[in-house]
Amino acid sequence: LVLDDPCVQMDPATIERWAVAAAEFAQNQQLIVLTHQPDVAEHLEVNGASREDLDGWDQGILLGRGEE
């Protein structure tokens, strides 16, 4: 399951509860969460998720999509 910024409109308490549920889900399934919110990544990590920060990642144009 891939989730793109699933916590954008959540308050901090809801993010924390969501992270616990997501970590439970990820015990038996692969879960990939893409987020711009460091606190979401921190909550997931505290609940046992591994974390990969993509600092400096080039978000350029994908080949074949748009102008080069």
Short mmCIF file of C-alpha atoms in Angstrom, two decimals:
data_model
loop_
_atom_site.label_atom_id
_atom_site.label_comp_id
_atom_site.label_asym_id
_atom_site.label_seq_id
_atom_site.Cartn_x
_atom_site.Cartn_y
_atom_site.Cartn_z
CA LEU A 1 0.00 0.00 0.00
CA VAL A 2 1.40 3.40 -0.99
CA LEU A 3 0.03 6.50 0.71
CA ASP A 4 0.84 10.03 -0.45
CA ASP A 5 0.63 12.59 2.38
CA PRO A 6 -2.17 10.76 4.22
CA CYS A 7 -2.10 13.12 7.23
CA VAL A 8 -2.29 16.51 5.52
CA GLN A 9 -5.48 17.68 7.25
CA MET A 10 -4.96 15.85 10.57
CA ASP A 11 -4.27 17.44 13.93
CA PRO A 12 -1.27 16.15 15.96
CA ALA A 13 -3.32 13.80 18.17
CA THR A 14 -4.97 12.21 15.13
CA ILE A 15 -1.59 11.83 13.40
CA GLU A 16 -0.29 9.97 16.44
CA ARG A 17 -3.30 7.61 16.49
CA TRP A 18 -2.99 7.10 12.73
CA ALA A 19 0.71 6.23 13.06
CA VAL A 20 -0.06 3.53 15.64
CA ALA A 21 -2.71 2.01 13.34
CA ALA A 22 -0.39 2.26 10.30
CA ALA A 23 2.43 0.55 12.21
CA GLU A 24 0.06 -2.28 13.18
CA PHE A 25 -1.03 -2.64 9.56
CA ALA A 26 2.61 -2.72 8.42
CA GLN A 27 3.35 -5.73 10.65
CA ASN A 28 1.88 -8.02 7.95
CA GLN A 29 1.81 -5.80 4.85
CA GLN A 30 4.25 -3.50 3.13
CA LEU A 31 3.33 0.14 3.66
CA ILE A 32 5.05 3.05 1.93
CA VAL A 33 4.18 6.53 3.17
CA LEU A 34 5.32 9.61 1.26
CA THR A 35 5.05 12.78 3.29
CA HIS A 36 6.32 16.34 3.53
CA GLN A 37 5.49 16.38 7.24
CA PRO A 38 8.48 15.44 9.43
CA ASP A 39 6.21 14.79 12.43
CA VAL A 40 4.35 12.07 10.50
CA ALA A 41 7.64 10.32 9.70
CA GLU A 42 8.74 10.67 13.34
CA HIS A 43 5.50 9.16 14.67
CA LEU A 44 5.83 6.23 12.27
CA GLU A 45 9.46 5.70 13.26
CA VAL A 46 8.60 5.77 16.98
CA ASN A 47 6.05 3.04 16.28
CA GLY A 48 8.61 0.77 14.62
CA ALA A 49 8.74 1.85 10.97
CA SER A 50 12.03 2.18 9.15
CA ARG A 51 12.66 5.61 7.72
CA GLU A 52 14.38 6.75 4.55
CA ASP A 53 14.80 10.50 4.16
CA LEU A 54 15.21 11.63 0.58
CA ASP A 55 16.90 14.97 1.26
CA GLY A 56 18.19 16.50 -1.94
CA TRP A 57 16.19 14.08 -4.08
CA ASP A 58 15.74 15.48 -7.57
CA GLN A 59 12.04 15.77 -8.26
CA GLY A 60 12.59 16.52 -11.94
CA ILE A 61 10.38 15.70 -14.88
CA LEU A 62 9.79 11.99 -15.52
CA LEU A 63 10.96 10.92 -18.95
CA GLY A 64 8.09 10.78 -21.38
CA ARG A 65 5.93 13.07 -19.26
CA GLY A 66 6.06 16.70 -20.19
CA GLU A 67 8.79 18.74 -21.74
CA GLU A 68 12.46 18.03 -21.24
#
